[in-house]
């Protein structure tokens, strides 16, 4: 098996933009290849993460993005698992390179979520939930996660103010991230005073509706050394599908995320305590707390304590820094591209390019990207510096 490396990364602006999906993708591609030969000279195949065709009434994104990138006549496929699509594109690229099928594969994702406003995005996202009972009852992403948050607050000592600290920390990190959608800090009062979207979740507990694209070039170790001054190694991969229906889901323990992360740790030969930085799927603040527990960063019911500086945490917590990018909450959540924006942050941390938010000596990163309700589908990756 060949080692897979990430040789280059790029994103479009993330936020509310006038740019159509094509321009978002072009911006991400241009940044990725800024210091490399033309994509057509490098890329053997392409995987595209895209959540929904409803935003721009467009399927066939594999072919389309290959055409836009000048990459015709090579394999190009769309991957779909709602918000986990981007990480699944990355996983497929890594699998192909590790197996020696291709030397260089582009994993990319794009979503033009604002095309139909918040209402259009809400309807498009509802397609990720179980149809027979739950969609027809009018359930939305925030209301599904509100059920989880209610149960979590009921079964633990965690309060809405504790969850607010997660939003505050992620906005603070985003303020130091030039890629982030919301480059502004907020305080706990602002979060707690914001309007309820679906109680107990308020505006500042929610990731925003975001336009954006991201691209990650995955290559063999040899090609990465030829192409780029810096690369990072994809040391571990793990995925797991759990359940789509909220009625079938465990509302307090994200078993699918636990399984996917455990597979990625095992593949990489590491333990949770080895992870320096992690990008985890904080679509809603409660998710970050629950994921911190599921992937082994904190004991059950105490994931919120990972917002504290490592020196101030209780024994039993790891020293990991979570969502240094600002997370989905404040960097933004362009659904099909989100898993790849996580990889972009890890690449920048592991290559020392994270500027004011750089974690000193960051050597190992965990990425956890989820699709559907909570851990309906989880894709986890471990990346290491070289
Ligand atoms: N966090 C902080 N501020 C936000 C925000 C967010 N998530 N979303 C919007 N805002 C701010 C805007 O900047 C704007 O501020 P301004 O008045 O100072 O300009 C204001 O709130 C209104 O923005 P708007 O876009 O009209 O909000 P909205 O009420 O239409 O949408 C949500 C807000 C939370 C309902 C929407 O962002 C949402 O649905 N988020 C969840 C997306 C989702 O489910 N993703 C998938 C998860 S699996």
XYZ file of C-alpha atoms and ligand atoms in Angstrom:
434
model
C 0.000 0.000 0.000
C 1.252 3.482 -0.913
C 0.959 6.335 1.580
C -1.546 9.031 0.594
C -0.573 12.668 1.127
C -2.365 15.978 0.822
C -0.158 18.064 -1.450
C -2.290 21.202 -1.804
C -5.586 22.706 -0.638
C -7.841 25.621 -1.460
C -11.210 27.191 -0.736
C -13.488 29.778 -2.253
C -14.774 32.628 -0.090
C -17.159 31.059 2.478
C -20.358 32.924 3.221
C -23.194 34.693 1.483
C -21.918 35.495 -1.991
C -23.217 36.400 -5.441
C -20.979 33.723 -6.924
C -22.650 30.710 -8.568
C -21.402 27.183 -7.838
C -19.152 27.250 -10.879
C -17.260 30.326 -9.682
C -17.040 28.984 -6.126
C -15.422 25.809 -7.452
C -13.094 27.758 -9.771
C -11.857 29.881 -6.859
C -11.104 26.796 -4.750
C -9.356 25.093 -7.658
C -7.298 28.185 -8.478
C -5.985 28.405 -4.912
C -5.194 24.690 -4.811
C -3.152 24.844 -8.020
C -1.633 28.314 -7.492
C 1.892 26.869 -7.134
C 1.402 23.669 -9.154
C 1.284 22.755 -12.845
C -2.086 22.898 -14.630
C -4.645 20.461 -13.107
C -4.836 18.548 -16.393
C -1.115 17.701 -16.084
C -1.535 16.330 -12.552
C -5.007 14.985 -11.756
C -5.995 11.405 -12.677
C -9.497 11.383 -11.204
C -11.989 13.531 -9.322
C -14.560 13.025 -6.544
C -17.141 15.712 -5.854
C -19.012 16.161 -2.580
C -22.377 17.834 -3.182
C -25.409 17.678 -0.925
C -28.300 18.685 -3.136
C -29.253 19.316 -6.730
C -32.066 21.571 -5.521
C -29.959 24.701 -5.062
C -28.982 25.104 -8.715
C -31.138 22.345 -10.266
C -28.027 20.452 -11.268
C -26.929 16.864 -11.030
C -23.989 15.291 -12.923
C -21.566 17.344 -10.825
C -18.800 14.811 -11.431
C -18.828 15.429 -15.162
C -19.562 19.128 -14.765
C -16.708 19.934 -12.393
C -14.331 17.837 -14.510
C -15.409 19.909 -17.510
C -15.003 23.202 -15.632
C -11.519 22.149 -14.458
C -10.390 20.968 -17.892
C -10.259 17.394 -16.586
C -12.434 15.623 -19.163
C -11.999 11.993 -20.074
C -10.979 10.694 -16.705
C -13.002 9.235 -13.817
C -15.187 11.898 -12.130
C -17.954 11.019 -9.692
C -20.275 12.764 -7.274
C -20.391 11.427 -3.715
C -23.461 12.001 -1.530
C -24.100 11.622 2.212
C -25.503 15.081 3.014
C -22.926 16.993 5.074
C -20.476 14.066 5.100
C -20.127 14.194 1.304
C -16.878 16.179 1.372
C -15.079 13.752 3.678
C -16.349 10.806 1.647
C -14.841 12.417 -1.462
C -11.576 12.657 0.491
C -11.863 9.043 1.641
C -12.367 7.845 -1.946
C -9.371 9.836 -3.131
C -7.208 8.391 -0.348
C -8.410 4.847 -1.105
C -7.512 5.198 -4.804
C -4.049 6.560 -4.075
C -3.301 4.032 -1.335
C -4.345 1.188 -3.633
C -2.106 2.470 -6.420
C -5.098 2.957 -8.739
C -4.239 6.628 -9.251
C -1.265 8.842 -8.450
C -3.240 12.064 -7.951
C -6.927 12.495 -7.166
C -8.780 15.750 -6.579
C -11.360 15.657 -3.771
C -13.614 18.673 -4.002
C -16.955 19.885 -2.756
C -19.282 22.714 -3.612
C -22.629 23.998 -2.383
C -24.571 27.088 -3.428
C -26.876 27.003 -0.408
C -28.202 30.562 -0.535
C -29.799 30.094 -3.946
C -33.227 29.526 -2.308
C -32.689 31.462 0.929
C -32.958 29.916 4.394
C -36.300 28.319 3.478
C -34.875 26.641 0.377
C -31.866 25.358 2.333
C -34.104 24.093 5.141
C -36.234 22.138 2.655
C -33.210 20.755 0.805
C -31.618 19.652 4.092
C -34.835 17.947 5.230
C -34.303 15.396 2.448
C -31.526 13.960 4.632
C -34.086 12.812 7.192
C -36.346 9.763 7.200
C -39.245 10.275 4.821
C -42.103 8.060 5.947
C -42.739 9.679 9.324
C -40.177 12.322 10.172
C -40.067 14.495 7.023
C -43.830 14.368 6.775
C -44.137 15.619 10.344
C -42.380 18.811 9.208
C -39.140 18.194 11.030
C -36.091 20.348 10.130
C -32.367 20.099 10.884
C -32.515 22.517 13.841
C -35.622 20.819 15.277
C -34.067 17.336 15.004
C -30.926 18.526 16.768
C -33.076 20.299 19.350
C -34.422 16.874 20.346
C -30.860 15.682 20.834
C -29.899 18.829 22.745
C -32.939 18.566 25.031
C -32.130 14.980 25.893
C -28.447 15.777 26.405
C -29.213 18.689 28.753
C -31.703 16.505 30.600
C -29.287 13.615 31.153
C -26.174 15.649 31.993
C -25.262 18.674 34.142
C -24.654 20.685 30.996
C -26.570 23.979 30.623
C -27.446 26.249 27.718
C -24.737 28.600 29.025
C -22.184 25.769 28.719
C -23.192 25.188 25.107
C -22.914 28.955 24.526
C -19.215 28.710 25.484
C -18.678 26.475 22.451
C -20.096 29.154 20.141
C -17.969 31.826 21.860
C -14.793 29.743 21.434
C -15.534 28.979 17.782
C -16.303 32.619 16.946
C -13.036 33.593 18.672
C -11.123 31.109 16.529
C -12.901 32.274 13.373
C -11.908 35.866 14.131
C -8.321 34.717 13.468
C -9.206 32.793 10.293
C -9.212 34.825 7.070
C -11.274 32.066 5.405
C -14.088 32.217 7.959
C -17.613 33.424 7.239
C -18.048 35.214 10.594
C -14.726 36.835 11.521
C -16.116 38.333 14.690
C -16.066 37.450 18.378
C -19.252 37.131 20.440
C -19.785 36.854 24.188
C -21.908 34.400 26.164
C -24.651 36.985 26.699
C -25.001 37.548 22.953
C -25.365 33.803 22.405
C -27.841 33.367 25.264
C -29.869 36.428 24.227
C -30.128 35.319 20.600
C -33.501 34.097 19.374
C -34.557 30.481 19.749
C -34.528 28.630 16.428
C -35.702 25.348 17.981
C -35.453 25.388 21.801
C -32.995 24.880 23.432
C -30.999 25.817 20.303
C -30.663 29.519 19.579
C -29.324 31.399 16.565
C -25.744 31.244 17.857
C -25.987 27.495 18.528
C -26.549 26.914 14.798
C -24.139 26.731 11.888
C -25.151 29.214 9.203
C -26.371 28.633 5.656
C -23.166 29.054 3.624
C -22.061 29.185 0.000
C -18.647 27.706 -0.614
C -16.286 25.258 -2.241
C -13.102 23.498 -1.186
C -10.548 21.317 -2.940
C -7.879 18.935 -1.656
C -5.254 17.327 -3.878
C -4.435 13.794 -2.692
C -1.306 12.213 -4.159
C 1.183 9.456 -3.579
C 4.044 10.320 -1.219
C 6.470 10.445 -4.141
C 4.358 12.824 -6.203
C 3.694 15.054 -3.170
C 7.464 15.397 -2.688
C 7.859 16.333 -6.382
C 5.014 18.837 -6.434
C 4.936 20.643 -3.123
C 7.269 22.107 -0.522
C 4.955 20.822 2.243
C 2.481 17.993 2.444
C 0.631 16.127 5.183
C 0.091 12.381 5.402
C -3.365 10.841 5.589
C -2.518 8.305 8.278
C -5.966 6.951 9.106
C -9.439 6.652 7.639
C -12.663 5.353 9.182
C -16.303 5.624 8.204
C -19.547 4.307 9.634
C -23.211 4.585 8.720
C -25.577 4.507 11.704
C -29.327 5.294 11.469
C -31.300 7.904 9.527
C -34.465 8.106 11.624
C -34.341 10.033 14.888
C -36.600 7.311 16.301
C -33.790 4.793 15.663
C -30.975 7.009 16.954
C -29.311 7.018 20.324
C -29.858 10.623 21.388
C -27.049 10.836 23.918
C -24.203 8.709 22.538
C -22.874 9.033 18.982
C -21.943 5.410 18.429
C -21.346 5.820 14.679
C -18.876 8.624 15.330
C -17.140 6.516 17.982
C -16.797 3.600 15.524
C -15.588 5.767 12.629
C -13.012 7.605 14.773
C -11.832 4.346 16.371
C -11.237 2.899 12.901
C -9.284 5.988 11.885
C -7.189 5.851 15.097
C -6.478 2.151 14.566
C -5.556 2.702 10.920
C -3.146 5.449 11.996
C -1.862 3.523 15.032
C -2.665 6.346 17.469
C -4.818 7.051 20.536
C -7.171 10.014 21.139
C -4.556 11.538 23.470
C -2.131 11.836 20.529
C -4.370 14.297 18.680
C -3.231 17.944 18.844
C -5.940 19.593 16.734
C -9.371 18.376 15.669
C -12.010 19.703 13.347
C -15.299 18.164 14.474
C -18.759 18.605 13.025
C -20.338 21.350 15.170
C -23.433 21.837 12.989
C -25.024 22.759 16.337
C -23.053 23.503 19.511
C -24.316 20.354 21.229
C -22.690 18.254 18.470
C -19.210 19.489 19.395
C -19.704 18.468 23.026
C -21.073 15.043 22.098
C -18.399 14.417 19.477
C -15.633 15.335 21.940
C -16.974 12.478 24.086
C -17.590 9.986 21.255
C -14.060 10.297 19.840
C -12.379 9.973 23.238
C -11.377 13.566 24.077
C -13.520 13.817 27.216
C -15.542 11.612 29.554
C -19.257 11.099 28.884
C -21.367 14.169 29.614
C -18.330 16.454 29.968
C -17.380 17.284 26.364
C -18.080 20.986 27.008
C -14.959 21.188 29.165
C -12.810 20.945 26.012
C -13.549 24.647 25.386
C -11.112 25.376 28.224
C -7.409 25.774 27.717
C -5.766 22.310 28.071
C -3.907 23.465 31.208
C -7.263 24.191 32.900
C -8.973 20.864 32.113
C -9.626 18.101 34.637
C -7.585 14.868 34.582
C -9.108 12.490 31.997
C -9.480 15.108 29.273
C -6.974 15.252 26.430
C -5.038 18.382 25.376
C -6.693 18.638 21.980
C -7.642 22.002 20.451
C -11.040 21.660 18.779
C -12.235 23.655 15.749
C -9.326 26.069 15.483
C -10.845 27.194 12.154
C -14.003 28.424 13.897
C -15.805 25.213 13.021
C -19.031 24.946 11.097
C -20.478 27.482 13.538
C -18.314 30.401 12.476
C -16.045 29.332 9.592
C -19.269 28.290 7.823
C -21.020 25.113 6.680
C -21.263 24.814 2.878
C -22.646 21.287 3.218
C -20.897 19.247 0.466
C -17.653 21.169 0.923
C -17.534 21.120 4.737
C -15.517 17.914 5.178
C -12.882 19.367 2.868
C -12.785 22.733 4.638
C -11.933 20.697 7.744
C -9.014 19.140 5.842
C -7.878 22.592 4.720
C -7.635 23.737 8.369
C -5.745 20.602 9.386
C -3.334 21.051 6.459
C -2.676 24.649 7.540
C -2.162 23.669 11.180
C 0.154 20.753 10.379
C 2.258 22.771 7.931
C 2.555 25.800 10.235
C 0.434 28.075 8.024
C -2.388 28.821 10.455
C -1.226 32.351 11.295
C -2.647 33.839 14.496
C -4.577 30.640 15.298
C -1.532 28.346 14.915
C -1.266 25.680 17.634
C 2.482 25.330 18.387
C 3.942 21.949 17.383
C 0.654 20.633 15.987
C 1.634 17.242 14.570
C -1.547 15.158 14.474
C -5.074 16.123 13.460
C -8.435 14.385 13.576
C -11.269 15.304 11.206
C -14.836 14.228 11.941
C -17.454 15.024 9.305
C -21.066 13.927 9.685
C -24.087 13.658 7.407
C -27.785 13.429 8.214
C -28.975 13.496 11.798
C -25.913 13.546 14.093
C -23.879 10.440 13.227
C -26.186 8.992 10.551
C -23.004 8.875 8.468
C -19.558 9.694 9.856
C -16.280 9.958 7.991
C -13.151 10.389 10.130
C -9.550 11.019 9.032
C -6.267 11.245 10.926
C -3.671 13.513 9.325
C -0.045 13.820 10.418
C 2.692 16.301 9.601
C 5.728 15.074 7.663
N -24.969 32.300 13.610
C -24.841 33.608 13.901
N -25.473 34.576 13.211
C -26.262 34.201 12.192
C -26.421 32.850 11.840
C -25.743 31.887 12.593
N -25.894 30.586 12.316
N -27.264 32.781 10.776
C -27.601 34.039 10.487
N -27.005 34.893 11.343
C -27.197 36.346 11.437
C -26.970 37.049 10.136
O -25.635 37.521 10.041
C -27.963 38.186 10.219
O -27.386 39.201 11.022
P -27.665 40.741 10.728
O -29.136 40.934 10.947
O -26.814 41.453 11.749
O -27.266 40.963 9.316
C -29.127 37.629 10.990
O -28.578 36.530 11.747
C -30.263 37.117 10.133
O -29.727 36.284 9.104
P -30.694 35.327 8.266
O -29.917 34.674 7.193
O -31.929 36.119 7.844
O -31.122 34.267 9.340
P -32.240 33.171 9.233
O -33.163 33.375 10.396
O -32.818 33.144 7.867
O -31.405 31.817 9.427
C -30.823 29.973 10.798
C -30.817 31.497 10.653
C -30.119 29.624 12.094
C -32.259 29.452 10.816
C -30.056 29.362 9.582
O -28.743 29.826 9.578
C -30.085 27.851 9.614
O -31.036 27.235 9.180
N -28.987 27.220 10.104
C -28.888 25.784 10.168
C -28.348 25.251 8.868
C -28.367 23.756 8.894
O -29.323 23.137 9.321
N -27.295 23.147 8.407
C -27.199 21.718 8.354
C -26.889 21.154 9.667
S -26.892 19.399 9.614
